[in-house]
PDB file of C-alpha atoms in Angstrom:
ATOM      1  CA  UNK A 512     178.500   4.581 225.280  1.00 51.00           C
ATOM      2  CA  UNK A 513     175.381   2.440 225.445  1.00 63.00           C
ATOM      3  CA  UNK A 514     172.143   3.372 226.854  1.00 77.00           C
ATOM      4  CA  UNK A 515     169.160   1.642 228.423  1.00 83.00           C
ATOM      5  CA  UNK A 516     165.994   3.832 227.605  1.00 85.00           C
ATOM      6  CA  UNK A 517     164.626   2.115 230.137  1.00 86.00           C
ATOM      7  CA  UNK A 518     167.197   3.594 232.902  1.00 90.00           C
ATOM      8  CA  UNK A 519     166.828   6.913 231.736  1.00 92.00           C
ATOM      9  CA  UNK A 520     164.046   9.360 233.927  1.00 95.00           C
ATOM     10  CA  UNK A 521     163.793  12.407 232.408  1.00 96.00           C
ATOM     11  CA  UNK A 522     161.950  14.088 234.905  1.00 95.00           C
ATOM     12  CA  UNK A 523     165.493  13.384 237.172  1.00 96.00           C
ATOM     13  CA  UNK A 524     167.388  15.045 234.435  1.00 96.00           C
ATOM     14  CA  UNK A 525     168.410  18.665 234.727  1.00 97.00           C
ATOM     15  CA  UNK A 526     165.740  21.309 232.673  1.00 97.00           C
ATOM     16  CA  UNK A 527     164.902  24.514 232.316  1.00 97.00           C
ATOM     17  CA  UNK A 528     161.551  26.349 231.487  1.00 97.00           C
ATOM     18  CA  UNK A 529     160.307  26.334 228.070  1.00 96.00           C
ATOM     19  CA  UNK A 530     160.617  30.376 228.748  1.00 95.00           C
ATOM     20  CA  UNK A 531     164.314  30.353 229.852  1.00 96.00           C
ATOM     21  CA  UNK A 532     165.662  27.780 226.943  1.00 96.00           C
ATOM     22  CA  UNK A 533     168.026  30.186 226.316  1.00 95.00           C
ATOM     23  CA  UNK A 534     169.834  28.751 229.628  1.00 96.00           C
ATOM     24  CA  UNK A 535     169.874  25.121 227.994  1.00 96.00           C
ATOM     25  CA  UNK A 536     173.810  24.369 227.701  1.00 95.00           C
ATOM     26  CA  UNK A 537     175.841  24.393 224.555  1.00 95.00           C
ATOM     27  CA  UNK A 538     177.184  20.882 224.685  1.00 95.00           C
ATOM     28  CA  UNK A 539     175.310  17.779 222.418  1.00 96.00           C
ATOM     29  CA  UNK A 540     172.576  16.532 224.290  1.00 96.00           C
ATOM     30  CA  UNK A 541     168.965  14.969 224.077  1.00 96.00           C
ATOM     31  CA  UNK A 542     165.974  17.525 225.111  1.00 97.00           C
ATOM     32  CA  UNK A 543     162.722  16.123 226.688  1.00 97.00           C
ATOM     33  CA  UNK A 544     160.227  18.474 226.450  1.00 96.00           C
ATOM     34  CA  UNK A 545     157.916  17.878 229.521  1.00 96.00           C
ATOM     35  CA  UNK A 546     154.413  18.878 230.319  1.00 94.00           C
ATOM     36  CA  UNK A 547     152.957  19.111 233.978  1.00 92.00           C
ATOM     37  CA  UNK A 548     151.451  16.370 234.237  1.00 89.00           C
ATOM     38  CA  UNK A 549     155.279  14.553 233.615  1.00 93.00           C
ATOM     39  CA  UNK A 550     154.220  13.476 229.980  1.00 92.00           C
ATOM     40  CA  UNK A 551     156.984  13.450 227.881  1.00 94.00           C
ATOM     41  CA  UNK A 552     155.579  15.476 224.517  1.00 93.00           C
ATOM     42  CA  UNK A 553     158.513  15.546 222.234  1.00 95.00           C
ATOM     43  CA  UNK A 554     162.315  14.059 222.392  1.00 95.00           C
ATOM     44  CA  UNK A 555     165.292  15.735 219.957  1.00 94.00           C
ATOM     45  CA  UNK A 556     169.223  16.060 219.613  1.00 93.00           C
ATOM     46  CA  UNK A 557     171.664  18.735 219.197  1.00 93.00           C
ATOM     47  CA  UNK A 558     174.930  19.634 219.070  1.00 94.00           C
ATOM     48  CA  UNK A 559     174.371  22.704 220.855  1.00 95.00           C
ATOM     49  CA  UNK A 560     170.753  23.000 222.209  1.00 95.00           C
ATOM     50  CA  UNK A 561     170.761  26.164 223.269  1.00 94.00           C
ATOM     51  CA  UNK A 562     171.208  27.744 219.545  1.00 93.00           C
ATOM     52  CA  UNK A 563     168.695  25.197 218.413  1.00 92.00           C
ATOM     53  CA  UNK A 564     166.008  26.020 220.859  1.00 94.00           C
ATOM     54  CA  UNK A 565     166.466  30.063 219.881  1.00 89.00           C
ATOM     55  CA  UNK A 566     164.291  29.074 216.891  1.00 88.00           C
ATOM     56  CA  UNK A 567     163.024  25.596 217.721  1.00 88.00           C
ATOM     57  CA  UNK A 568     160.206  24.453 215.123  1.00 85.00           C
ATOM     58  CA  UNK A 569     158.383  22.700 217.741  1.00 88.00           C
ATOM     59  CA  UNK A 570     158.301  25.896 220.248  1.00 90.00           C
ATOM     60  CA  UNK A 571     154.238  26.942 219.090  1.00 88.00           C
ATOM     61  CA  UNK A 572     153.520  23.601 219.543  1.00 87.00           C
ATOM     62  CA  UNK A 573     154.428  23.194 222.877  1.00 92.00           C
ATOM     63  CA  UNK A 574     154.000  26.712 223.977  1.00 91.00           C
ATOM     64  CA  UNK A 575     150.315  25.896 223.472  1.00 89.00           C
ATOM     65  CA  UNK A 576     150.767  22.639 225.567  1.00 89.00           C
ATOM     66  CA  UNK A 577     151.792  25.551 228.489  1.00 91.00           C
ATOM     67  CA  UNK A 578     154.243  24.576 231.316  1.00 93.00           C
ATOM     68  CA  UNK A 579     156.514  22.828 229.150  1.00 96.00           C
ATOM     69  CA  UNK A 580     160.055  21.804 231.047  1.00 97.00           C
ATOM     70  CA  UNK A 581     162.762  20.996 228.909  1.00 97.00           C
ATOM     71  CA  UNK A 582     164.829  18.314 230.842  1.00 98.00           C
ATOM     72  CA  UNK A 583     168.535  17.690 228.840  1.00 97.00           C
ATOM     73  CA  UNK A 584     170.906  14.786 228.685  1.00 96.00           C
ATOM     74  CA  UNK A 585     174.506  15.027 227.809  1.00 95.00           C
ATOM     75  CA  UNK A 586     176.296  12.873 225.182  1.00 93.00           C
ATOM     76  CA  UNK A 587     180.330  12.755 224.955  1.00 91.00           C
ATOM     77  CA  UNK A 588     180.025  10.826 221.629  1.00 91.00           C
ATOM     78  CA  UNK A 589     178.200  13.144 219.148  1.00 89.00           C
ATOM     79  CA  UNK A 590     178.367  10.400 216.641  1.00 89.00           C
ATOM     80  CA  UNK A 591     175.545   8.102 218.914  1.00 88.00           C
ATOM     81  CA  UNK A 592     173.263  11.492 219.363  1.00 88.00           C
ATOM     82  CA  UNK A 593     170.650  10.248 216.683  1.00 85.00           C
ATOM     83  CA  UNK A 594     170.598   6.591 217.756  1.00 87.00           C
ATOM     84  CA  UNK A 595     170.202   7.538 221.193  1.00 90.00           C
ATOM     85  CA  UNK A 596     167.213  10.120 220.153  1.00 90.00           C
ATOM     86  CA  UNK A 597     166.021   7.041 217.804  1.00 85.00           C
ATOM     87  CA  UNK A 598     166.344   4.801 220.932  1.00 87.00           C
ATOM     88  CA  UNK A 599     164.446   7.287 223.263  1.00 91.00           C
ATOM     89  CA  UNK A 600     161.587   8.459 220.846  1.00 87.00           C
ATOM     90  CA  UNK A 601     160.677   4.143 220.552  1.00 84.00           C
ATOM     91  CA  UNK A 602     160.538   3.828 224.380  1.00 89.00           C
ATOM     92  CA  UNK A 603     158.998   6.749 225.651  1.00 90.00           C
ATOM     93  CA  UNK A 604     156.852   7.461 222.149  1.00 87.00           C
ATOM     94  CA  UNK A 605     156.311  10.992 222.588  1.00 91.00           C
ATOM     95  CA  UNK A 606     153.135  12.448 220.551  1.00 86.00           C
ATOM     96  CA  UNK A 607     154.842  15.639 219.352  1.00 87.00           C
ATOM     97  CA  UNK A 608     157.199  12.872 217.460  1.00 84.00           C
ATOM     98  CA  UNK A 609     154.758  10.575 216.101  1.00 74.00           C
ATOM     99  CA  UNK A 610     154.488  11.618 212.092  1.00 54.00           C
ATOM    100  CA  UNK A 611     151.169   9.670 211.760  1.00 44.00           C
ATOM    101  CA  UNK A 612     149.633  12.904 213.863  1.00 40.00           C
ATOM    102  CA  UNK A 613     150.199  14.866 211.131  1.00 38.00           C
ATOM    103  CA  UNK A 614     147.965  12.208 208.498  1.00 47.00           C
ATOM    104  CA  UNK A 615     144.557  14.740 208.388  1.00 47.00           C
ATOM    105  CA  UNK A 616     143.022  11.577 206.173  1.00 50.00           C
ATOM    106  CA  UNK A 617     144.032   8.702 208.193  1.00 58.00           C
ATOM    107  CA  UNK A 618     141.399   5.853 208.233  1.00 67.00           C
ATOM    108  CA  UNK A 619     140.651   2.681 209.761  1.00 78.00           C
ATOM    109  CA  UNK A 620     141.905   2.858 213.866  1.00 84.00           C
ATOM    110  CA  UNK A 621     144.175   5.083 213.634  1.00 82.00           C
ATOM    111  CA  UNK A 622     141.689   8.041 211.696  1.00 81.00           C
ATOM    112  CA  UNK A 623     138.942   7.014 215.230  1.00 85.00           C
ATOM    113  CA  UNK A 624     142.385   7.576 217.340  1.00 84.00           C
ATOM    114  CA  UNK A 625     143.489  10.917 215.953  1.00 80.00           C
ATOM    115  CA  UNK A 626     140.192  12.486 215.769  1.00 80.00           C
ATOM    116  CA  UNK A 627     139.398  11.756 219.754  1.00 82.00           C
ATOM    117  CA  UNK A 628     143.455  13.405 220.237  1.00 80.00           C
ATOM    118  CA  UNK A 629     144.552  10.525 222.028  1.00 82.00           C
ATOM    119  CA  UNK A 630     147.510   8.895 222.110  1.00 82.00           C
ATOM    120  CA  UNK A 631     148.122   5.219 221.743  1.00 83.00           C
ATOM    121  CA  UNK A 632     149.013   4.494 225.358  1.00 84.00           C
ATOM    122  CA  UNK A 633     146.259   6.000 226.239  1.00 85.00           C
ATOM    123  CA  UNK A 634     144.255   4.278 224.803  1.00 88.00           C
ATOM    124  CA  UNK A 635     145.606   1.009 225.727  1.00 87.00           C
ATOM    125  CA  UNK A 636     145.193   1.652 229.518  1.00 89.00           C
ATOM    126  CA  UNK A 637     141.458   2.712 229.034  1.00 90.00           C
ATOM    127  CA  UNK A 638     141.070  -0.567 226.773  1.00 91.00           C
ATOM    128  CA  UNK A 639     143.300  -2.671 229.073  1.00 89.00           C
ATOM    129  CA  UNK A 640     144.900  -3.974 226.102  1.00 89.00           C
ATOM    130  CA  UNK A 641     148.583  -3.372 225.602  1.00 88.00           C
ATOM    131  CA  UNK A 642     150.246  -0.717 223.264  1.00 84.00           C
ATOM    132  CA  UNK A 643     151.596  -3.038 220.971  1.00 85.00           C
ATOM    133  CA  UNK A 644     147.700  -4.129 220.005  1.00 87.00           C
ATOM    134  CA  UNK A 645     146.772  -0.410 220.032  1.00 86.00           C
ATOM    135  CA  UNK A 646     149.831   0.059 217.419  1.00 82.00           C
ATOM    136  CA  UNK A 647     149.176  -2.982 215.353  1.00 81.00           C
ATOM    137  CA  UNK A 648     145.495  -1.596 214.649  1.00 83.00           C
ATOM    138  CA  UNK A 649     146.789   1.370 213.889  1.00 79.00           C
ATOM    139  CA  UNK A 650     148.925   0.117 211.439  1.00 76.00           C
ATOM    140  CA  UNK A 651     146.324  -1.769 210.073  1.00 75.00           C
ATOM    141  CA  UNK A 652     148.859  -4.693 211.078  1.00 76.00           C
ATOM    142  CA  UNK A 653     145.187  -6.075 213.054  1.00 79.00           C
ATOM    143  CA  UNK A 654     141.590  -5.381 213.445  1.00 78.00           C
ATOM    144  CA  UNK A 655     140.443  -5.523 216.624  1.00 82.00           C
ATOM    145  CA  UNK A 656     137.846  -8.187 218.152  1.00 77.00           C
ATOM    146  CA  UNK A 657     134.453  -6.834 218.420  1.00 73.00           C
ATOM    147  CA  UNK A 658     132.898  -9.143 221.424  1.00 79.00           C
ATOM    148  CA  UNK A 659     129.594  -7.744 222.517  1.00 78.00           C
ATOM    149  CA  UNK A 660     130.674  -6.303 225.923  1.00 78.00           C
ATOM    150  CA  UNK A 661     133.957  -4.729 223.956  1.00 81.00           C
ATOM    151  CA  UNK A 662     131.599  -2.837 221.540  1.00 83.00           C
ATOM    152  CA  UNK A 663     130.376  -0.243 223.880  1.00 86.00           C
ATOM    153  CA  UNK A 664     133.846   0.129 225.473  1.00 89.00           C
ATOM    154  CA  UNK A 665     135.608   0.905 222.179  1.00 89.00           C
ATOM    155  CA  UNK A 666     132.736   3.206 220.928  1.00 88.00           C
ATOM    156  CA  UNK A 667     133.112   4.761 224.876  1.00 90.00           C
ATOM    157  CA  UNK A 668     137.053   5.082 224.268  1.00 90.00           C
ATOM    158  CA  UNK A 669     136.987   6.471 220.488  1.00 89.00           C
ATOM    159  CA  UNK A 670     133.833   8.685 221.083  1.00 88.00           C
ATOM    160  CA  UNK A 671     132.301   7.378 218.039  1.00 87.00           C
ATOM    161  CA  UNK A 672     129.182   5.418 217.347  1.00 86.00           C
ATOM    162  CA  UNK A 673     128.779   1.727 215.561  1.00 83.00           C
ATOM    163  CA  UNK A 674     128.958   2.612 212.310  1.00 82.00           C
ATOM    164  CA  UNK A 675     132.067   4.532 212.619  1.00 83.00           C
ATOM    165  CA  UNK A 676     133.795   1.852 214.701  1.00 82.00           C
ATOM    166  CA  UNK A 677     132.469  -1.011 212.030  1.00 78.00           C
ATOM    167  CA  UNK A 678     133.465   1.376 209.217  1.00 80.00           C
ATOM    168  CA  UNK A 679     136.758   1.447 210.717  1.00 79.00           C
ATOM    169  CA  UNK A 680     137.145  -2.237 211.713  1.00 72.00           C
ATOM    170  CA  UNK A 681     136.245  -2.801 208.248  1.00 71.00           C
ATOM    171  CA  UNK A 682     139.240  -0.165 206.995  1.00 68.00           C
ATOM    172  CA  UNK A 683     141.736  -1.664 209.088  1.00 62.00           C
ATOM    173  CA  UNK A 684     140.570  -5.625 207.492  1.00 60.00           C
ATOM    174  CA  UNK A 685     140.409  -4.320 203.886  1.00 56.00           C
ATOM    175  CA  UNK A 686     144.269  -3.436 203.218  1.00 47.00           C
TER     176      UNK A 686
END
């Protein structure tokens, strides 16, 4: 069974409150877990979601987020559940999945992105750059261009003044 990512809507999928996850169903699936705003915050697989959700590590996490949905797709083929999750967490990149949020000494980009709690997307659209460039500087893969009418919209995006944004230009060159 192949899947498009890009035909799946989660939001269309059936779900259940973050409170009644004991009502998730007991067949392999992917979970969403869905804020109000229709942000997808975290993607996962099981065999049987309802006994992984009774002590899901991820639960405080998005408890805190509040109105968290979790939306569920089945799988027949248990043996595609982690490429399908691997599939799903590269298109929709969901924060609670990203590992670099975790990285309390990240530099460069990437240390200016974490510390202002936005995600990469996010930052794209208020940049009007696309995600891929927004990924490649923080994975110190690029730098990016510092034109004078850019400088105040990066510092405006990353809350941060010129130092910090040349300090972290300069990061990003250096590796």
């Amino acid at each position: 069974m192949a899947i498009n990512p890009a035909t799946i809507n989660p939001l269309a999928l059936p779900s259940v409150s973050l409170h009644q996850r004991s009502q998730l169903p007991s067949q392999p699936c992917i979970y969403f877990a869905i804020d109000l705003d229709g942000q997808i915050q975290y993607i996962g697989r099981s065999i049987n979601p309802k006994a992984r959700w009774a002590l899901h590590h991820k639960y405080s996490e998005l408890h805190e987020i509040g109105g968290i949905r979790l939306s569920y797709l089945h799988i027949d083929d248990v043996s595609l559940l982690s490429q399908i999750e691997a599939a799903l967490i590269a298109w929709f990149n969901p924060p609670l999945n990203q590992t670099t949020n975790l990285n309390p000494f990240a530099s460069g980009m990437l240390g200016l992105r974490l510390r202002v709690g936005k995600r990469a997307e996010e930052i794209a659209v208020e940049l009007g750059v696309a995600v891929s460039t927004v990924r490649n500087w923080d994975q110190l893969k690029t730098a990016p261009r510092m034109t004078p009418v850019g400088l105040q919209k990066l510092m405006q995006v990353y809350n941060c003044t010129f130092d910090e944004l040349v300090q972290a230009k300069l990061e990003s060159e250096n590796v």
